[in-house]
PDB file of C-alpha atoms in Angstrom:
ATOM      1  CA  UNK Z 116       0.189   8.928 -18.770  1.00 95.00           C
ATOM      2  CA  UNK Z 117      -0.875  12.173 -16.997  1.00 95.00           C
ATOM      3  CA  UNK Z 118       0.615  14.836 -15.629  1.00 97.00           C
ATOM      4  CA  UNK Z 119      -1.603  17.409 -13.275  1.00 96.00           C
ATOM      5  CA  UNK Z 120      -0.978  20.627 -10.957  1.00 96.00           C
ATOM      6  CA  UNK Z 121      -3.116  21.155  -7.545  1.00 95.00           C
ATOM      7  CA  UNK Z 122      -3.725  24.181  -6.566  1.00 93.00           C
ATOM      8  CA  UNK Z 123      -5.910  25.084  -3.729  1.00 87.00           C
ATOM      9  CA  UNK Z 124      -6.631  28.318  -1.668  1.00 85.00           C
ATOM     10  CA  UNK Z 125      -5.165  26.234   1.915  1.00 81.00           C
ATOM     11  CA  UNK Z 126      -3.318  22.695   2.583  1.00 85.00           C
ATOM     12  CA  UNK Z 127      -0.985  21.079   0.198  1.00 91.00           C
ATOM     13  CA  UNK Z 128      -0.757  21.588  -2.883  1.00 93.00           C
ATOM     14  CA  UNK Z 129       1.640  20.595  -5.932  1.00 94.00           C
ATOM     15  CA  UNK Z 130       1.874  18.227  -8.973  1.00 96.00           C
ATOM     16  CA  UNK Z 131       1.340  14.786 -10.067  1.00 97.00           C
ATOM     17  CA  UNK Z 132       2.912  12.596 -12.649  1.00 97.00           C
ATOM     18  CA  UNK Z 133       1.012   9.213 -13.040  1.00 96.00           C
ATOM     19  CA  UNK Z 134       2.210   6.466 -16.056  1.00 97.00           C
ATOM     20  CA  UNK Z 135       0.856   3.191 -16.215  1.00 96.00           C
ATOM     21  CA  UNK Z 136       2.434   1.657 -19.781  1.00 98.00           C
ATOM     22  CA  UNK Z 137       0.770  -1.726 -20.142  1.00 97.00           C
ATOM     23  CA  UNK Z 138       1.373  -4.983 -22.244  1.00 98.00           C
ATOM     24  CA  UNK Z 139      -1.502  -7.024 -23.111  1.00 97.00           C
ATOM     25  CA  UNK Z 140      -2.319 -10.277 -25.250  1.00 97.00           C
ATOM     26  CA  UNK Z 141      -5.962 -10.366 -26.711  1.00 97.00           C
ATOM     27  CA  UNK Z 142      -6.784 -13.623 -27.660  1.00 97.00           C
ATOM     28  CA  UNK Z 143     -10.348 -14.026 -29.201  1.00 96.00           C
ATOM     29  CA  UNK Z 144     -12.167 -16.528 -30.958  1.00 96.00           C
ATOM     30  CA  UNK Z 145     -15.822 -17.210 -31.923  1.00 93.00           C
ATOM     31  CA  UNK Z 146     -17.620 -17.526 -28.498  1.00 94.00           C
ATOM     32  CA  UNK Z 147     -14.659 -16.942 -26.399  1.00 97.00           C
ATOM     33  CA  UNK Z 148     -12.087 -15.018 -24.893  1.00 97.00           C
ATOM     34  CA  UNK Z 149      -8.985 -14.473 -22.815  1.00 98.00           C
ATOM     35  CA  UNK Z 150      -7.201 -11.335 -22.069  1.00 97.00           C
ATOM     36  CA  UNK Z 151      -4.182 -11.343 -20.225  1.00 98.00           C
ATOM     37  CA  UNK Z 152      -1.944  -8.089 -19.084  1.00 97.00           C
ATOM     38  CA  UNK Z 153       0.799  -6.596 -16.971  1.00 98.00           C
ATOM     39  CA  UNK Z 154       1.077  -2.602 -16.593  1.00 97.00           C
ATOM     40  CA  UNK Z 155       3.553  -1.322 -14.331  1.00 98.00           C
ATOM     41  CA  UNK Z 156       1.978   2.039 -12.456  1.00 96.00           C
ATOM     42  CA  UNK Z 157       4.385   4.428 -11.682  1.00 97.00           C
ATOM     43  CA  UNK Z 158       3.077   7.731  -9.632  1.00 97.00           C
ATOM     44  CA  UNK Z 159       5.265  10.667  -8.564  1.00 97.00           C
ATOM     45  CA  UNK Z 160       4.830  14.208  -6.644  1.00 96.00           C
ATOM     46  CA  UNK Z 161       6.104  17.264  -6.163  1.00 95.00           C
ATOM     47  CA  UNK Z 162       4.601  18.936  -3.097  1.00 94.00           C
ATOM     48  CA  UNK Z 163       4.268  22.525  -1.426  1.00 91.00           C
ATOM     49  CA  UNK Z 164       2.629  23.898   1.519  1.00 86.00           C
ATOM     50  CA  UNK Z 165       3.229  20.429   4.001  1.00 85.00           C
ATOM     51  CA  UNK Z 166       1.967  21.184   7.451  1.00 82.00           C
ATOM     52  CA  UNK Z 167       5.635  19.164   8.488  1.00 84.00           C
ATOM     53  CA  UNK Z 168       8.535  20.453   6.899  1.00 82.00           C
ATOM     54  CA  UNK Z 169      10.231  17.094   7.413  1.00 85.00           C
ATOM     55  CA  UNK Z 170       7.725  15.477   5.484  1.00 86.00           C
ATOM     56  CA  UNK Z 171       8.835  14.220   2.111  1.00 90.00           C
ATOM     57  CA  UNK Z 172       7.810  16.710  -0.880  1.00 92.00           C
ATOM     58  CA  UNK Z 173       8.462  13.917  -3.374  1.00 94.00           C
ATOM     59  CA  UNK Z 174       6.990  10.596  -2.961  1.00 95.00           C
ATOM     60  CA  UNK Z 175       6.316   7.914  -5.015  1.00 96.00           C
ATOM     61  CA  UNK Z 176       4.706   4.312  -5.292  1.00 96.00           C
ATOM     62  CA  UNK Z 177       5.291   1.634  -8.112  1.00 97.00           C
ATOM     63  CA  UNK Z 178       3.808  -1.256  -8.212  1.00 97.00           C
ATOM     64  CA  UNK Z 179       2.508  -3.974 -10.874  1.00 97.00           C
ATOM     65  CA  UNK Z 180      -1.036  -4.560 -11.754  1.00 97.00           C
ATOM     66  CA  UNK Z 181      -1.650  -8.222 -13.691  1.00 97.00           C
ATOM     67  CA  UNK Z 182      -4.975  -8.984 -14.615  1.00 97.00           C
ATOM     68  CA  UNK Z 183      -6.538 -11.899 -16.322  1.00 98.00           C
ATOM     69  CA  UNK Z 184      -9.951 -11.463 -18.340  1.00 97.00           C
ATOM     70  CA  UNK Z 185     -12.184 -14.573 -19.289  1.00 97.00           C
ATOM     71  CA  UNK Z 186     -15.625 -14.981 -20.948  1.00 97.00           C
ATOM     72  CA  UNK Z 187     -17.734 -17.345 -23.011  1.00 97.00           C
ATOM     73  CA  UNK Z 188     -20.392 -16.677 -24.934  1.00 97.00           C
ATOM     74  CA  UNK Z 189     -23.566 -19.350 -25.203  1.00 97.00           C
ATOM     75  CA  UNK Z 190     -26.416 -18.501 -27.655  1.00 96.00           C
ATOM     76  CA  UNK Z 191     -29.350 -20.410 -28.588  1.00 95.00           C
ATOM     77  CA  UNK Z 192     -32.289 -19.478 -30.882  1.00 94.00           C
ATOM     78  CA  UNK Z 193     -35.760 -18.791 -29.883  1.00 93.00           C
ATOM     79  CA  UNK Z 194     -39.095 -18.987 -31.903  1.00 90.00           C
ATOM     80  CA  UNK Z 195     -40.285 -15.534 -33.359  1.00 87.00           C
ATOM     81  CA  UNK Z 196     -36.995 -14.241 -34.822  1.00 88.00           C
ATOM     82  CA  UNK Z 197     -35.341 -13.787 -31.677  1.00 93.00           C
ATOM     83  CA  UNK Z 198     -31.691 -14.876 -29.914  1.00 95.00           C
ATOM     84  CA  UNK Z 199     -30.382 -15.511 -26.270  1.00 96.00           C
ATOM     85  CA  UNK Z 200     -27.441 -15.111 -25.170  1.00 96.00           C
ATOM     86  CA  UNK Z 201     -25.716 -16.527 -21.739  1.00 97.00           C
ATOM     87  CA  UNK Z 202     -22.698 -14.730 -21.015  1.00 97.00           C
ATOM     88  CA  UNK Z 203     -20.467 -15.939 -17.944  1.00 97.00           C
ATOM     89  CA  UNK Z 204     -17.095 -13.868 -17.148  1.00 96.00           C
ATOM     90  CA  UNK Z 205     -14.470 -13.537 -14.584  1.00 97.00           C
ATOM     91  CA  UNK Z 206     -11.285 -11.290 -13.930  1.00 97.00           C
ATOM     92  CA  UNK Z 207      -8.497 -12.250 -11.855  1.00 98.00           C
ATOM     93  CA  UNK Z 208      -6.451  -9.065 -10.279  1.00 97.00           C
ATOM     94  CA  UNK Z 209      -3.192  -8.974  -8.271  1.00 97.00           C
ATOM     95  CA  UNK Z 210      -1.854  -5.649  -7.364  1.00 97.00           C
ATOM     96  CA  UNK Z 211       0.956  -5.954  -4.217  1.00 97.00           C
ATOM     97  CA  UNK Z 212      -0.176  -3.802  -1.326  1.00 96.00           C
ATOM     98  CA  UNK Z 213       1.958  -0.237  -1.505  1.00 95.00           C
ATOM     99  CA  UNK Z 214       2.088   2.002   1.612  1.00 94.00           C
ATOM    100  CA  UNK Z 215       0.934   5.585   0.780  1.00 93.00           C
ATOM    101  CA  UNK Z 216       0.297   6.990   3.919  1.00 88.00           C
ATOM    102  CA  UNK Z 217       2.582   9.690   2.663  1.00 88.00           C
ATOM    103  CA  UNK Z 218       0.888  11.097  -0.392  1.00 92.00           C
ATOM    104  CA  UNK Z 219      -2.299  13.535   0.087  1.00 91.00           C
ATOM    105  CA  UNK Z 220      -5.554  13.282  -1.601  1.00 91.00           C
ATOM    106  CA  UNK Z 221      -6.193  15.561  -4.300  1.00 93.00           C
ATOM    107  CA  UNK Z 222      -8.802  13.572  -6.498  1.00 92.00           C
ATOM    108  CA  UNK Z 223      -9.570  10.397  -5.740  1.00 93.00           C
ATOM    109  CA  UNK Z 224     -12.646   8.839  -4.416  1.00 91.00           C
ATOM    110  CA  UNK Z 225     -14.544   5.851  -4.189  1.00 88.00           C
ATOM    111  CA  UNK Z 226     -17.267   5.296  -7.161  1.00 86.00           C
ATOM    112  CA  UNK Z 227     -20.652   3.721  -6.483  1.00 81.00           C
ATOM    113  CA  UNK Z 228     -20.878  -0.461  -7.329  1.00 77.00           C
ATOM    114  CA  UNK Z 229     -21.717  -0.831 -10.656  1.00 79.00           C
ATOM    115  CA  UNK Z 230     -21.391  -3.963 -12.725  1.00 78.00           C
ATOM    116  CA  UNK Z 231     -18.980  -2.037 -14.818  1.00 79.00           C
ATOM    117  CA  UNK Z 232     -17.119  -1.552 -11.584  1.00 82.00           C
ATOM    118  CA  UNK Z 233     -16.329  -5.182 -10.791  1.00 85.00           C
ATOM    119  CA  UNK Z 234     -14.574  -5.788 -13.760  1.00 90.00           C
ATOM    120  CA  UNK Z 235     -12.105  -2.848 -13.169  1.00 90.00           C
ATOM    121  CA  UNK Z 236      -8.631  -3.953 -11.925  1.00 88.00           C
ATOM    122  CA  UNK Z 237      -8.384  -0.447 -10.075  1.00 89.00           C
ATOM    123  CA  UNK Z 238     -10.995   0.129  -6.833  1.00 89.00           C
ATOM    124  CA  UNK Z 239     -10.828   3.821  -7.030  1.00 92.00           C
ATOM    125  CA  UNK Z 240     -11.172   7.049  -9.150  1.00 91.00           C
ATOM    126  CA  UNK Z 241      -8.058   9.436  -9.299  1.00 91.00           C
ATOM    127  CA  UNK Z 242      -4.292   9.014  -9.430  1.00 92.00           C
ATOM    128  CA  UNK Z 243      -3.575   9.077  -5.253  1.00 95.00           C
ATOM    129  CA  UNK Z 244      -4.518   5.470  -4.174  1.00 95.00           C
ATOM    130  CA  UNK Z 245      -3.728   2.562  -5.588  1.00 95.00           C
ATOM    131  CA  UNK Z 246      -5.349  -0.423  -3.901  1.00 94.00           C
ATOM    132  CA  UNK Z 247      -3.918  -4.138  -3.365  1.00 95.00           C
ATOM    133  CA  UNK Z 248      -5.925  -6.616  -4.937  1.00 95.00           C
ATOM    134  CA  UNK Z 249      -5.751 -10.688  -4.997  1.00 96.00           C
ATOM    135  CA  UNK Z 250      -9.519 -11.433  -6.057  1.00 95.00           C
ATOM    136  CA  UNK Z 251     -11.647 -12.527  -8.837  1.00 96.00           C
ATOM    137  CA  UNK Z 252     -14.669 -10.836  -9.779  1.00 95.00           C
ATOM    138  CA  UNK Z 253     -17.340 -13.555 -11.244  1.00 96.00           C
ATOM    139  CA  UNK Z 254     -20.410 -12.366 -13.399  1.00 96.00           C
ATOM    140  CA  UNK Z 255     -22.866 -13.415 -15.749  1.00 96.00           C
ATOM    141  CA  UNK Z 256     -25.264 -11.902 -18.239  1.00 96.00           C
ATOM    142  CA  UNK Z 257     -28.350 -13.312 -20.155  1.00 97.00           C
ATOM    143  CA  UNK Z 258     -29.425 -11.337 -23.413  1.00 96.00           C
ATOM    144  CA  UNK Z 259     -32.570 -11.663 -25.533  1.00 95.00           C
ATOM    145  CA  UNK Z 260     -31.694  -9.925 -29.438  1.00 94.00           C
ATOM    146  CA  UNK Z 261     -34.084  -9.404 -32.156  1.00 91.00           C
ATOM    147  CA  UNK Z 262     -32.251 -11.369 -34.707  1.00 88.00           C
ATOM    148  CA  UNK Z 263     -32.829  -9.357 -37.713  1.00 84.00           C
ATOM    149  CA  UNK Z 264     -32.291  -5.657 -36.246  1.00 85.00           C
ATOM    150  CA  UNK Z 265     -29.976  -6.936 -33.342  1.00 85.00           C
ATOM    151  CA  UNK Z 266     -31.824  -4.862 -31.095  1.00 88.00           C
ATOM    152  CA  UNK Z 267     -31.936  -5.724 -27.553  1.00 90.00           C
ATOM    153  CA  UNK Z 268     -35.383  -6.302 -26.146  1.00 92.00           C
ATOM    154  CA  UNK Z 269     -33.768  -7.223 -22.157  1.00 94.00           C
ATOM    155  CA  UNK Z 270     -30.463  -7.847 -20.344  1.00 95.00           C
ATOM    156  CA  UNK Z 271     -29.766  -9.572 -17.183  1.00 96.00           C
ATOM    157  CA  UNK Z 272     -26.691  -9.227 -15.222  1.00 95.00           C
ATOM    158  CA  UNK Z 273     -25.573 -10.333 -11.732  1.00 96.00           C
ATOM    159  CA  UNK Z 274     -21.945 -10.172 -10.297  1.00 95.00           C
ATOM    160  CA  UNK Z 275     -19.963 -10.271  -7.032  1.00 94.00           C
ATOM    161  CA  UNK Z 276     -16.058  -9.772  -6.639  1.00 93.00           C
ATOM    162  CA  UNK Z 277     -14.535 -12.616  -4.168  1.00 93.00           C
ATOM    163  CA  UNK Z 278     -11.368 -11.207  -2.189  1.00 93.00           C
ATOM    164  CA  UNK Z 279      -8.610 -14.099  -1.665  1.00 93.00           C
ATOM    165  CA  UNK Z 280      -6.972 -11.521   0.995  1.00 91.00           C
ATOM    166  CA  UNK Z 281      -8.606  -8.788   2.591  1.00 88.00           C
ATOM    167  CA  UNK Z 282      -7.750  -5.376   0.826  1.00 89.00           C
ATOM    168  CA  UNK Z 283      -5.057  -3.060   2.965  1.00 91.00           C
ATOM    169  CA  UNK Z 284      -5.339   0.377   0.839  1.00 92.00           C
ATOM    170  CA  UNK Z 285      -8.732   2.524   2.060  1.00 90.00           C
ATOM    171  CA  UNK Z 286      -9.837   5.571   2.105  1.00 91.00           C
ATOM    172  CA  UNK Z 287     -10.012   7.697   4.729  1.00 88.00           C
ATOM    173  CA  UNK Z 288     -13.477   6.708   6.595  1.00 85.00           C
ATOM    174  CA  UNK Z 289     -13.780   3.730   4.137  1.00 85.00           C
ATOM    175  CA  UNK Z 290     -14.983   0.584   5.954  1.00 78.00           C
ATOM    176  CA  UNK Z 291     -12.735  -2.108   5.305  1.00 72.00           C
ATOM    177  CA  UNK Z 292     -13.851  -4.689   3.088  1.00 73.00           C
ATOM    178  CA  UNK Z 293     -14.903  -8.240   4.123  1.00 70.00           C
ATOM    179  CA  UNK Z 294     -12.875 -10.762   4.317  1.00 69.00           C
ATOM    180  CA  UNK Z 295     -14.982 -12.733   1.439  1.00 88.00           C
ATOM    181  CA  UNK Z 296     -16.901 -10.961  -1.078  1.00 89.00           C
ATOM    182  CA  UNK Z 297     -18.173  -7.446  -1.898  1.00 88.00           C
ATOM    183  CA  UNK Z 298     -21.948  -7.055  -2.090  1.00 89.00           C
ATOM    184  CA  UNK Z 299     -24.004  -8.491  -5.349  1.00 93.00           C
ATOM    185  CA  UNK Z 300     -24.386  -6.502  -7.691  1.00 94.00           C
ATOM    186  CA  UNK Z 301     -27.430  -6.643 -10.336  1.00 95.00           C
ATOM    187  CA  UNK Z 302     -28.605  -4.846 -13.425  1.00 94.00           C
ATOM    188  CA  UNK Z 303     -31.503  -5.047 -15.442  1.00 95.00           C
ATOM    189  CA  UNK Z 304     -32.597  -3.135 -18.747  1.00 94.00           C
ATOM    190  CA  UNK Z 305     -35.906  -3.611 -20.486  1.00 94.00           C
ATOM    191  CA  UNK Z 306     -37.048  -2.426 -24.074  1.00 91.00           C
ATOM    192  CA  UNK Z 307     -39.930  -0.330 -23.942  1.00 80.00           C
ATOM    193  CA  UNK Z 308     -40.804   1.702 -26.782  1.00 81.00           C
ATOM    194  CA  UNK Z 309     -39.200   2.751 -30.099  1.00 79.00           C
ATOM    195  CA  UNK Z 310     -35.167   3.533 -28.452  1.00 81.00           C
ATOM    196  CA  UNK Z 311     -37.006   3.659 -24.606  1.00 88.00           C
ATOM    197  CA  UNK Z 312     -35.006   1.314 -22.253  1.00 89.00           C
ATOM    198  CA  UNK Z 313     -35.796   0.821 -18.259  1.00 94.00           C
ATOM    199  CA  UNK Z 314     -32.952   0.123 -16.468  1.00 93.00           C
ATOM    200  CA  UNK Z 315     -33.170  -1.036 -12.977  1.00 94.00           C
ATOM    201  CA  UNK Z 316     -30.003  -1.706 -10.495  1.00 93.00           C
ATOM    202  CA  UNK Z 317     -29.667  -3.545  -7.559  1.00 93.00           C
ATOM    203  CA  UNK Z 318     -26.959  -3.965  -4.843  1.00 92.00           C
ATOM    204  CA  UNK Z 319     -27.516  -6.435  -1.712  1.00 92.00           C
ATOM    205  CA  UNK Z 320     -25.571  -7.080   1.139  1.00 88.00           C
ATOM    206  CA  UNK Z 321     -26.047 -10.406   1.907  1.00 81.00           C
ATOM    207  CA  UNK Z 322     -24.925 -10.508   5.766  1.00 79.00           C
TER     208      UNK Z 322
END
């Protein structure tokens, strides 16, 4: 839960009360997993200073968020003391679309694509959008470990979410979406030396 107060020296201002309790069922096991959850996310306002004073001062949006979180992990040893991993996942989201034409923007935003990103049931930072979702994002990761230390010597990721409906909830001067897939995403990280790393990121647009 969180509760916060906007204040601002012009437009609207006011307060913001934003729980989200969720219920979740971790199931684990050597190699695998499967996380399923429901959270219910409940926002509320309390405005001042609307440009039209028939404009509500107290809106609110509910709606569920269900997600579904699935991975294996594959790992084979390699001569010299060393171990590689292959590491598919995928998360399902539904979130029903919620008009919120009504409620202002105080702090929310849209974060650059990261891998982390995909596998997020929520599109945005902040409390004042809440974006419809019926898509799966698919990834998959390759790891090579030191076995005795466990140190990583390199990591390979690559990941794309696939919409089953186009998303309804933007931003203002956010282009929509496409109808299909969001851009690939890719990370890579390299030992160098002693606790150096080089990380490198890609994102491509394949149309």
């Amino acid at each position: 839960g969180e509760f916060v107060n906007f204040a601002r020296r012009d437009g609207v201002e006011g307060s913001r009360f934003d729980l989200e309790p969720m219920v979740q069922l971790p199931l684990r096991a050597a190699g695998r997993f499967l996380v399923p959850s429901v959270s219910l996310r409940a926002t509320r306002y309390s405005l001042r200073g609307l440009a039209d004073p028939t404009a509500d001062r107290s809106p609110s949006r509910v709606a569920p968020v269900t997600s579904v979180d699935a991975g294996l992990v594959f790992e084979r040893e390699l001569p010299g003391g060393r171990l590689q991993t292959l590491e598919p996942r995928a998360l399902y989201t539904y979130i029903p679309y919620r008009n919120q034409d009504g409620i202002p923007l105080f702090d929310t935003g849209l974060p650059d694509l990261r891998l982390e990103r995909l596998f997020d049931p929520q599109r945005y930072v902040g409390g004042d959008r809440l974006a419809d979702a019926n898509q799966v994002a698919l990834g998959i990761s390759t790891r090579l470990l030191e076995t005795p230390t466990g140190r990583q010597l390199l990591q390979a990721t690559l990941g794309q979410v696939r919409y089953f409906s186009r998303p309804r909830v933007a931003l203002p001067g956010e282009p929509p979406p496409r109808a299909s897939a969001s851009d690939l995403v890719g990370e890579l990280s390299v030992a160098a030396v002693g606790k150096w790393a080089v990380d490198v990121g890609l994102q491509w647009d394949p149309a």
